[in-house]
XYZ file of C-alpha atoms in Angstrom:
505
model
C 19.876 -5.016 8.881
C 19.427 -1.616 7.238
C 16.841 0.797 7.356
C 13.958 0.115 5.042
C 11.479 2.493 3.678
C 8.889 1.937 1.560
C 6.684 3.611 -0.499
C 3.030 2.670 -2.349
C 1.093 4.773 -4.951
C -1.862 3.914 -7.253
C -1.858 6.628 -9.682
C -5.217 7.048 -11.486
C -5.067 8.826 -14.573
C -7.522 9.196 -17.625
C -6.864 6.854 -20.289
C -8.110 6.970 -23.753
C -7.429 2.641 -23.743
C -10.765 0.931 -23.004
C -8.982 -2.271 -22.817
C -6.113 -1.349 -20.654
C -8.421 0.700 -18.455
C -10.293 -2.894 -17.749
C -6.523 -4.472 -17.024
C -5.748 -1.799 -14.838
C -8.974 -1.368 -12.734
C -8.054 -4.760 -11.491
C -4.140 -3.897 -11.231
C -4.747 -0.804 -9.018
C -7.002 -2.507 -6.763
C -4.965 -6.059 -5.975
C -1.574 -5.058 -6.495
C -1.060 -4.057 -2.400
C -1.865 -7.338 -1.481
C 1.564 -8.642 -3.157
C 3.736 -5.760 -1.616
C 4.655 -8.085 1.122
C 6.241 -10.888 -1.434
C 7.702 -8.003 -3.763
C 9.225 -6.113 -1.110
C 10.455 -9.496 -0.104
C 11.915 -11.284 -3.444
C 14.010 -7.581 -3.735
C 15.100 -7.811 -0.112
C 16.671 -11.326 -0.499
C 18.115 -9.979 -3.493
C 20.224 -7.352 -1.904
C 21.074 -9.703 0.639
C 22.424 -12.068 -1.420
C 24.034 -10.090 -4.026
C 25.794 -7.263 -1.241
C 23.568 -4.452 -3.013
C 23.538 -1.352 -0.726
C 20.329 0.306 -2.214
C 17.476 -0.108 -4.493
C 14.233 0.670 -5.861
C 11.625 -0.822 -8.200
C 8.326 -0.326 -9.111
C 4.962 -1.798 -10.911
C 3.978 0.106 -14.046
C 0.917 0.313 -16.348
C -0.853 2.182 -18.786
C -1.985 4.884 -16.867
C 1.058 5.321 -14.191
C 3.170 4.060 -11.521
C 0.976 1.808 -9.456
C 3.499 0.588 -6.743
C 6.990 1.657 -5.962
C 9.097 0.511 -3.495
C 12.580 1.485 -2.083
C 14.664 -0.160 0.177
C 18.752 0.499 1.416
C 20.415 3.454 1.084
C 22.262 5.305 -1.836
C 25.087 6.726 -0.575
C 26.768 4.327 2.454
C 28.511 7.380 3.928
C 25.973 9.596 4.339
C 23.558 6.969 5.024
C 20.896 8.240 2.689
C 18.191 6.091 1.929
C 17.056 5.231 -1.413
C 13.939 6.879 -2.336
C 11.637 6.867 -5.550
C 13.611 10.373 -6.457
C 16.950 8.982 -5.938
C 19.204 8.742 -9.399
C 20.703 5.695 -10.639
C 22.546 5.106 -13.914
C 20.439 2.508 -16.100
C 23.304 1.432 -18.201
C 21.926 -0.562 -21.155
C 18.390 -0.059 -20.640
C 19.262 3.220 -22.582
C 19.777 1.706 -25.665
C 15.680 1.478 -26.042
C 15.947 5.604 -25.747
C 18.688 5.220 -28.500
C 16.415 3.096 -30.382
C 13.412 4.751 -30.271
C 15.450 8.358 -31.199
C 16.792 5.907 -34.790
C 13.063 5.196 -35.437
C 11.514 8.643 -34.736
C 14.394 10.248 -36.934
C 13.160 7.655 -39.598
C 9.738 8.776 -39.482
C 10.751 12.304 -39.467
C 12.437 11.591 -42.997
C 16.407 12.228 -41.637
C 17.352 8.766 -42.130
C 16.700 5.543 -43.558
C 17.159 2.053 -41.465
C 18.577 0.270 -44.769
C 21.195 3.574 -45.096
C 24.679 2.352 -44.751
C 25.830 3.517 -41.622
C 28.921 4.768 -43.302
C 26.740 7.356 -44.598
C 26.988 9.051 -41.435
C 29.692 7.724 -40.217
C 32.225 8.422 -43.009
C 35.279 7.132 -40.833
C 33.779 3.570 -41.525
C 33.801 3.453 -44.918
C 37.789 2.377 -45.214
C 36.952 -0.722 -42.289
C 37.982 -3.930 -43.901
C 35.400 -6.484 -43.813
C 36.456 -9.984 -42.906
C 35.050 -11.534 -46.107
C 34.724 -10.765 -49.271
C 31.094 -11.182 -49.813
C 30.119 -9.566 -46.474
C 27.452 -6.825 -46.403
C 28.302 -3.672 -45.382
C 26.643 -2.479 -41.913
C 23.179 -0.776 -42.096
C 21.715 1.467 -39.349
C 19.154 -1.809 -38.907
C 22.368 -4.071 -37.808
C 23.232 -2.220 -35.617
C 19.814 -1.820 -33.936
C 19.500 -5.502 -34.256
C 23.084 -6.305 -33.047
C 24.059 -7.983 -35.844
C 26.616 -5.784 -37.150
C 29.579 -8.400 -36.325
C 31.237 -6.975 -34.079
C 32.442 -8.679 -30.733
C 30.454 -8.941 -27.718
C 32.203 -5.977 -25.394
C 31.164 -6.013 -22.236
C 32.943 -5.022 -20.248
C 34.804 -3.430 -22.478
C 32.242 -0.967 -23.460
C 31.124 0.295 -20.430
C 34.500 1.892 -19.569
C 34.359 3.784 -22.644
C 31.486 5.745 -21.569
C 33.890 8.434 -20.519
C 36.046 9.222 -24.000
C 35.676 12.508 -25.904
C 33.889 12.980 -29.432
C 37.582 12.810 -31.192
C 39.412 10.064 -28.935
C 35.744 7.892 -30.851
C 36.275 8.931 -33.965
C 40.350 8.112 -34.011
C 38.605 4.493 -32.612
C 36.127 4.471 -35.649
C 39.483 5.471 -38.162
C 41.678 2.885 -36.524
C 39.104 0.227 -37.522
C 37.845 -2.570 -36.037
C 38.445 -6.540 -36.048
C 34.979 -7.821 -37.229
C 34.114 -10.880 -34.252
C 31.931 -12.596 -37.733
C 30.407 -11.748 -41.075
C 27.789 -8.828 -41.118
C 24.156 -10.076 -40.332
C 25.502 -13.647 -39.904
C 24.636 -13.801 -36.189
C 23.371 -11.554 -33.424
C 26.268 -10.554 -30.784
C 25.741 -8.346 -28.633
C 27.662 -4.713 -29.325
C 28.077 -1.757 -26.906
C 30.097 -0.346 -29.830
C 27.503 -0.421 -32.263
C 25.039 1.381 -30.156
C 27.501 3.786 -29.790
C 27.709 4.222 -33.349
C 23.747 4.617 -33.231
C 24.643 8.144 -31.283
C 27.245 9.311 -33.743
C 23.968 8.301 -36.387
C 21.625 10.130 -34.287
C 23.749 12.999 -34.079
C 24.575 13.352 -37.869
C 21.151 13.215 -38.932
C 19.547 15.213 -36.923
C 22.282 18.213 -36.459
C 22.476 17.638 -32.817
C 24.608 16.207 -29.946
C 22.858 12.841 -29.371
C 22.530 13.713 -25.666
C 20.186 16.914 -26.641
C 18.679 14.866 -29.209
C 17.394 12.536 -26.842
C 16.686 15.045 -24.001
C 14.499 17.597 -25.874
C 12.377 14.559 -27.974
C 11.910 11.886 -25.624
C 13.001 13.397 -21.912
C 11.663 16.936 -21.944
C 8.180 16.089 -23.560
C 7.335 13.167 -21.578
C 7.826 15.289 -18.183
C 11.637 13.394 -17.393
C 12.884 16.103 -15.599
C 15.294 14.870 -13.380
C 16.368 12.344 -16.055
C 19.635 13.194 -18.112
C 23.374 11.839 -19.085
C 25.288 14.482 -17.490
C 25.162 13.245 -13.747
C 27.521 15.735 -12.020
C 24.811 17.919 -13.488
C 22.193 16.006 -11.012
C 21.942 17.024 -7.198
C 24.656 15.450 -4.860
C 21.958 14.691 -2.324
C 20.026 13.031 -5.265
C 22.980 10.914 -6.497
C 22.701 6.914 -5.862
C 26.310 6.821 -5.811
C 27.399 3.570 -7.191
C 29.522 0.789 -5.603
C 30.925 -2.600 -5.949
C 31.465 -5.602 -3.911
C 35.159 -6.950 -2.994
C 37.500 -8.358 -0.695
C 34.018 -8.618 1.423
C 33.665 -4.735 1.903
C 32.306 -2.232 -0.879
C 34.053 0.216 -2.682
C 32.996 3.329 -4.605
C 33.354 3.523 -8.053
C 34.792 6.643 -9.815
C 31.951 8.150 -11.757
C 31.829 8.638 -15.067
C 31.006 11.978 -17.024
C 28.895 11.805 -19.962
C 30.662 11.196 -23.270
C 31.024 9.506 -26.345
C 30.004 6.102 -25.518
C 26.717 7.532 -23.943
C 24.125 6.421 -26.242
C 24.791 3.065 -24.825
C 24.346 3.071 -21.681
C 24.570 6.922 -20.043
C 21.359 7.431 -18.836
C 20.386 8.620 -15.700
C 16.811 8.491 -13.460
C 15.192 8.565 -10.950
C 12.150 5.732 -10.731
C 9.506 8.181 -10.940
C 10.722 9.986 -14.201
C 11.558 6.129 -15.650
C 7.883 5.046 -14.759
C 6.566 7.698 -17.306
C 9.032 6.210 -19.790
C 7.300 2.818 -18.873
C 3.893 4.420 -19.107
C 4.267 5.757 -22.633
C 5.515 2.421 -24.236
C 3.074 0.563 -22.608
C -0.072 3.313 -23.630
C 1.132 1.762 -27.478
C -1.170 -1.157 -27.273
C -3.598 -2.029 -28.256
C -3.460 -0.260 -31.725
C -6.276 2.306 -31.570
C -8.074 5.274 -33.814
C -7.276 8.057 -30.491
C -4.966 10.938 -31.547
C -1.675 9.824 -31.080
C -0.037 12.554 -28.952
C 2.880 10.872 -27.387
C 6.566 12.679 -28.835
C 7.157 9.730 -30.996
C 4.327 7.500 -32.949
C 2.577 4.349 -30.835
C 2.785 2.302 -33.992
C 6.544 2.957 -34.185
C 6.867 2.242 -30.403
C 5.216 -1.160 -31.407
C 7.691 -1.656 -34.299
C 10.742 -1.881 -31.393
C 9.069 -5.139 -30.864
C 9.427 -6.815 -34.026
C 12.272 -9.623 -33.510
C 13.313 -9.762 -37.033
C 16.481 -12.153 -36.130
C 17.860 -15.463 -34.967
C 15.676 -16.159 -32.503
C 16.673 -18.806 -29.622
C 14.789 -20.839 -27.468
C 15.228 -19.608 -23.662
C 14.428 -20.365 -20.072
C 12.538 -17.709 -18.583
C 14.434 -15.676 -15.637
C 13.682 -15.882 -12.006
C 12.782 -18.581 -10.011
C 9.765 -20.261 -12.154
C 11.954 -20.537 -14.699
C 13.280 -23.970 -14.756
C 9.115 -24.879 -14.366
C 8.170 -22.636 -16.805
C 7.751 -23.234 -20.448
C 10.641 -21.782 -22.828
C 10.569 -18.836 -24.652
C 11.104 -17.650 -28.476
C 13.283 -14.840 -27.796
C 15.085 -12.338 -30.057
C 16.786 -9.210 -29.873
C 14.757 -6.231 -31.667
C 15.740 -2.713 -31.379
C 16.640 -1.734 -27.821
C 14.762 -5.091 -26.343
C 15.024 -8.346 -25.768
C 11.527 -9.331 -26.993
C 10.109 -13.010 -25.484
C 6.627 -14.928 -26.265
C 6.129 -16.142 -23.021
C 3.401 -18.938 -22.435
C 1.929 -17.062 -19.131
C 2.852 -13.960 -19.559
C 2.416 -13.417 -23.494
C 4.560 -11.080 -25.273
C 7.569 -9.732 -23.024
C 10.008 -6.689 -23.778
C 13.255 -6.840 -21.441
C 16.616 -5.605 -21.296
C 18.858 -5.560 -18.613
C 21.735 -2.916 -17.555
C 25.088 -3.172 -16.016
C 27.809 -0.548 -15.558
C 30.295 0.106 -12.818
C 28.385 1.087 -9.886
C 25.125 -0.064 -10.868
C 22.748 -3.048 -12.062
C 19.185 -2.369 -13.794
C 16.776 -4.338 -15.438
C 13.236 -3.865 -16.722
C 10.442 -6.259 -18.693
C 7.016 -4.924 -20.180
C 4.362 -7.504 -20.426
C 2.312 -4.609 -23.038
C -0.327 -7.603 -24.216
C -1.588 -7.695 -20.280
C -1.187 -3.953 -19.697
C 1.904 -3.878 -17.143
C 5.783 -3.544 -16.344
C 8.362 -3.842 -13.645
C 11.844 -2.319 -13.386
C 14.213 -2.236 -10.437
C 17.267 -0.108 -10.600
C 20.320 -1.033 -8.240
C 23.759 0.808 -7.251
C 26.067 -2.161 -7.024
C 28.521 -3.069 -10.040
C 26.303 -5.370 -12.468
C 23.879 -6.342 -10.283
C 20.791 -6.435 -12.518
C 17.942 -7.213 -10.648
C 16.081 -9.319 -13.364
C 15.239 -12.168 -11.087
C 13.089 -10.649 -8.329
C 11.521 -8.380 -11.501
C 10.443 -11.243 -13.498
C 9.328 -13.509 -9.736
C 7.153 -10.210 -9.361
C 5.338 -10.465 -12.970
C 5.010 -14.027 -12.291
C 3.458 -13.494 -9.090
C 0.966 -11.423 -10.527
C -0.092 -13.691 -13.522
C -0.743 -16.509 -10.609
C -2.739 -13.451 -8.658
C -4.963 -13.481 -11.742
C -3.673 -9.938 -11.440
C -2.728 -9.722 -15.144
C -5.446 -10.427 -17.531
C -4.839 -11.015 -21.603
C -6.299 -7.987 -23.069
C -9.224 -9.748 -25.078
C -9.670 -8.283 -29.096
C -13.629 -7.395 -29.877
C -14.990 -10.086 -31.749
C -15.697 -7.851 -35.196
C -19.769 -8.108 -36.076
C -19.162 -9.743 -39.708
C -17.342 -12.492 -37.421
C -20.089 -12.824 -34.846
C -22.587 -13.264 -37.963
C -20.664 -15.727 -39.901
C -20.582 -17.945 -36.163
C -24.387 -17.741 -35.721
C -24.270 -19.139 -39.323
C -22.185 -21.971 -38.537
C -24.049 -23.103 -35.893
C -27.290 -23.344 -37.530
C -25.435 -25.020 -40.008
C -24.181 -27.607 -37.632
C -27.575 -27.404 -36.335
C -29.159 -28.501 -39.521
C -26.776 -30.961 -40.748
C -25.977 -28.472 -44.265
C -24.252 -26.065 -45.778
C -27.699 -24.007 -46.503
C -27.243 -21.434 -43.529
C -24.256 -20.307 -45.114
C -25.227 -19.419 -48.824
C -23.492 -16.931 -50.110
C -21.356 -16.568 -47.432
C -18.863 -18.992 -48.580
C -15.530 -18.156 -50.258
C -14.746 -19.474 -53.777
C -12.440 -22.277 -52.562
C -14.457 -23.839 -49.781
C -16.331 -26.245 -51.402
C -13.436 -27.233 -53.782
C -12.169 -28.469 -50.742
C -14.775 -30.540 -49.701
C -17.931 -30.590 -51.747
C -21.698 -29.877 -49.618
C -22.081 -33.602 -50.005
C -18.799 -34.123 -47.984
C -19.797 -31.426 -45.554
C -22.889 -32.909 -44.913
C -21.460 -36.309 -44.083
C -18.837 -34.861 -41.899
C -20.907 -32.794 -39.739
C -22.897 -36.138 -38.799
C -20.017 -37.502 -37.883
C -19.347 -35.058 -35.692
C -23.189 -34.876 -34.402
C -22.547 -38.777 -33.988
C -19.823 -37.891 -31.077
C -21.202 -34.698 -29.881
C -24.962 -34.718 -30.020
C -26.896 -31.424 -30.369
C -24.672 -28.398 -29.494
C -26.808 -26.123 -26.825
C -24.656 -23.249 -26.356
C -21.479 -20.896 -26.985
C -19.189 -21.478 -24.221
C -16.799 -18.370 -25.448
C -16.383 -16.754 -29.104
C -13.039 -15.219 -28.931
C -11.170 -12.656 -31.992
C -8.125 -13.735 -33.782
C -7.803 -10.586 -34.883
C -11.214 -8.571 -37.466
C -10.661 -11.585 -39.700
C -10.650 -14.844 -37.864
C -12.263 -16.280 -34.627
C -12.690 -19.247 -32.594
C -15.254 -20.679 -30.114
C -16.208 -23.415 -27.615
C -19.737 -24.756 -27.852
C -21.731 -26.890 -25.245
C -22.886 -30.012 -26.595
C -24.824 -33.034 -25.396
C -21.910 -35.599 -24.962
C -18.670 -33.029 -24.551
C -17.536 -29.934 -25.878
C -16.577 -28.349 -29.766
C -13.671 -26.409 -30.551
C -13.732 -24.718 -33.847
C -12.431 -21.773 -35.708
C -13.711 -19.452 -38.532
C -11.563 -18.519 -41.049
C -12.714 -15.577 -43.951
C -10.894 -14.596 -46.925
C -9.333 -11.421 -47.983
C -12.300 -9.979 -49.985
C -15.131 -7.724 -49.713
C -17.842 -8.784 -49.203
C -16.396 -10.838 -46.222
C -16.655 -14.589 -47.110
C -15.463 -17.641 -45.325
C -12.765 -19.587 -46.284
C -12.243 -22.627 -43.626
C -14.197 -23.504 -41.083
C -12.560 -25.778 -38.791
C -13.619 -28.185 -35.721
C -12.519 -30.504 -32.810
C -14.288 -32.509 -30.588
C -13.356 -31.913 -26.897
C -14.112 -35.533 -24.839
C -16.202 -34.292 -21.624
C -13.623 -34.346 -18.366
C-alpha cells in the first residue's frame, strides 16, 4: 500500500454573507468528524481505478475547510501528492472560459447573441447542414449546442496545435454532427472557439486574458496553462493504466485548444476559485469586489436548454431521487432533491481525471483532482456531499421572511381565527374575491375549522422569496399547511391565499 499523507485545515475568514456565515459555523466545526469516510471513499477509488495520486478538498464560502492528499505524483521519484502539487483540470476549465465570455459581456466587448463569425471570420464560409439552420452565436457555444459532434477524445489531443495549424482547422470547415441549437452535444471544439472569441474581443491571447482577470486577482498564483512553466518538483506528472502497469503520458504544452481544457492547479489555488463562486449567493446589497460580478457568476447557472432527467452520481444514486439537469455555461447545473441546486463538471485529459460539484444554495463544494488518464473522481466527490447532507452538515440557507409578509400571515390567522375575511380589509388584491366571494370564504374556512379545530400556533413561516410565503400552524385535531400569495403592486396586497389540512401522524 502506498504512503498516505493527509492534510486538514479550517480556514476562518471574514465574510460579509450572514447566511453562509451560519452554514459554515456548522461546516467548520463537524466536517473532521467525516475525514475518516472521505479519506476512505477516495482511497477505494484509487484502488479500484489504478490512480497513483490524488487530492481533494471541502470548500465553502469563506475557504478551504478540509483537504486531503493521498499517493504520490510522480511514481519515479516517489513524491507524494500534496495540497501544492499541480494537476491539469482538463474540462473543468471551460467554467474559467465561461466566466472570461460573460465578464467580456459586461465589460461591453461582446455580445452573447453576436454571431461567432464575427470574431471568428474563418467561419463565416462553413456550410450549414440545412437550409434553415441558424448560424452559431457565442451563447451556443457556451451552451453546447452549436452542432457540432461530441469530440472526446478527439479534442483533448488537440490541446497541443499552434494558433495557425486552428485556424487552417476553422477554414477547412467542419461536418455539422445536427442542426444549430437543435440539441445539446457536447463540443471541445466549440470551447475552443470560445478562446479564439475571448481573444478577439478583448485584444489578448486567451491564456493572458484569463490569467490577469480571473488568476492573478483572485491570488492563483501557482495556477496557469503553460505547465513546463510550473516547478518540476511541483508537477503531478500524469499517467495511464495498461497492460496492468502505468505509463507516462507525454505532456502537452499550452496551445490552441487550451481554453478547453489547459488549465493547471494546485488544490489550494483551485479552492479560492471555489470560494469566489460560491461567495455569489445569496444575492446581497455588499460591494461586490470579486474580478468579475456575483450576479454574473450566478447567471453561469441558468440551464437555458434541453434539460434531461438524471440519476445522481456516486453510490446513493440509484436510491436517490432524479435530477433536472442541463448544461449552462461551463456547468452541468442539477436540482437535486437533498442537496438543492448543484453545479458540476467533470475533466478528463491524458494523464489526468478531475471533477468538481458546488452545492452554492447550502454554502459548500468538493473537487478532487487525479493524475491517471480520465479518471474523474466524481463518485467519491458526490458520496462526500451526500455524506454531509445525512451529517445534517449542510443546511438550506433559509430567505428572511420580508415584514409586509409576516403582517399579511398574522392577518390570515385572525382571519381563520374569526371565521371572515374582516382581518384582511384592504389588504386584499383586486381579484381575490372574484374568485371566491367573502360569503364563499366564510363557508370554506368552517369547513376547514370543521377538520382542524382552533389553530394554536405557527409551527414555521418560511420565505418564498420578498413576495410569497408559506407556514405550518398547530391546530386542535392536526396540522395546516398554507401559503400567501401577494400581487405585483404597491401597496403590497394579497392575491391567493391557499390551505391544506395535514391529518395528525
Amino acid at each position: 500500500m502506498m504512503k498516505r499523507r493527509f492534510w486538514m485545515l479550517a480556514v476562518l475568514i471574514t465574510s460579509a454573507l450572514p447566511g453562509a456565515v451560519r452554514a459554515q459555523s456548522v461546516l467548520a466545526t463537524d466536517i473532521a468528524a467525516l475525514k475518516p469516510e472521505i479519506d476512505a471513499a477516495f482511497a477505494a477509488f484509487m484502488a479500484d481505478n489504478h490512480v497513483p495520486g490524488i487530492v481533494y478538498g471541502v470548500v465553502t464560502p469563506q475557504g478551504l475547510a478540509l483537504v486531503g492528499a493521498q499517493g504520490v505524483q510522480d511514481l519515479d521519484a516517489k513524491r507524494p501528492v500534496t495540497p501544492d502539487s499541480l494537476f491539469r483540470i482538463a474540462s473543468m476549465t471551460k467554467a474559467f472560459t465561461a466566466l472570461a465570455i460573460l465578464k467580456l459581456r459586461d465589460d461591453g466587448r461582446l455580445r452573447l447573441d453576436d454571431p461567432a463569425e464575427q470574431y471568428v471570420p474563418e467561419m463565416r464560409r462553413w456550410a450549414y447542414p440545412t437550409k434553415d439552420s441558424p448560424r452559431i452565436r457565442v451563447r451556443d457555444l457556451l451552451h453546447h449546442v452549436g452542432g457540432l459532434v461530441t469530440d472526446d477524445p478527439w479534442g483533448d489531443r488537440q490541446q497541443v496545435i499552434s494558433e495557425a495549424e486552428f485556424t487552417a482547422m476553422i477554414k477547412a470547415g467542419v461536418p455539422f454532427s445536427r442542426p444549430v441549437q437543435s440539441k445539446h452535444e457536447y463540443s471541445n471544439y466549440g470551447y475552443a472557439l470560445l478562446g479564439r472569441i475571448i481573444a478577439r474581443a478583448s485584444g489578448m491571447p486567451y491564456r493572458r486574458y484569463v490569467e490577469r482577470n480571473l488568476l492573478t486577482p483572485l491570488g492563483m498564483s501557482s495556477s496557469g496553462f503553460e505547465v513546463t512553466d510550473a516547478p518540476a518538483a511541483r508537477r503531478a506528472i500524469g499517467y495511464r493504466w495498461e497492460n496492468d502497469a502505468w505509463a507516462e503520458e507525454p505532456t502537452m504544452r499550452d496551445g490552441a485548444f487550451n481554453a478547453m481544457g489547459g488549465l493547471q492547479v494546485s488544490a489550494n489555488d483551485y479552492a479560492k476559485w471555489v470560494q469566489f463562486l460560491l461567495s455569489a449567493w445569496p444575492a446581497r446589497d455588499d460591494a461586490d469586489t470579486g474580478p468579475v460580478r456575483r450576479a454574473t457568476v450566478r447567471e453561469m447557472a441558468q440551464g437555458l436548454n434541453f434539460v434531461t432527467v438524471a440519476q445522481r452520481i456516486g453510490k446513493s444514486g440509484a436510491a436517490a431521487c432524479r435530477q433536472a439537469a442541463a448544461y449552462a455555461m461551463g456547468w452541468r447545473v442539477a436540482q437535486d432533491c437533498d442537496l438543492g441546486l448543484t453545479l458540476a463538471h467533470g475533466g478528463g485529459y491524458p494523464g489526468y481525471g478531475s471533477h468538481v460539484m458546488l452545492m452554492p444554495e447550502r454554502g459548500a463544494a468538493v473537487f478532487a483532482l487525479s493524475n491517471r488518464t480520465y479518471a474523474g473522481p466524481s463518485g467519491p466527490a458526490w458520496d462526500t456531499a451526500v455524506a454531509m447532507h445525512k451529517a445534517g452538515i449542510l443546511k438550506p440557507r433559509e430567505e428572511p421572511v420580508a415584514p409586509p409578509l409576516t403582517a399579511l400571515h398574522d392577518a390570515a390567522r385572525a382571519a381563520y381565527a374569526s371565521g371572515t375575511l374582516t382581518p384582511l380589509d384592504g389588504r386584499l388584491a383586486m381579484n381575490f374575491l372574484m374568485d371566491r366571494s367573502a360569503a364563499n370564504w366564510a363557508k370554506y374556512l368552517a369547513g376547514i375549522k370543521a377538520q382542524t379545530g382552533e389553530c394554536t400556533a405557527t409551527e414555521w413561516l418560511r420565505a418564498d422569496g420578498a413576495m410569497a410565503a408559506t407556514y405550518r400552524w398547530t391546530c386542535e385535531k392536526g396540522q395546516l399547511d398554507g401559503q400567501i400569495l401577494l400581487a405585483p403592486t404597491t401597496p403590497v396586497t394579497v392575491q391567493a391565499w391557499r390551505m391544506r389540512v395535514v391529518a395528525r401522524p
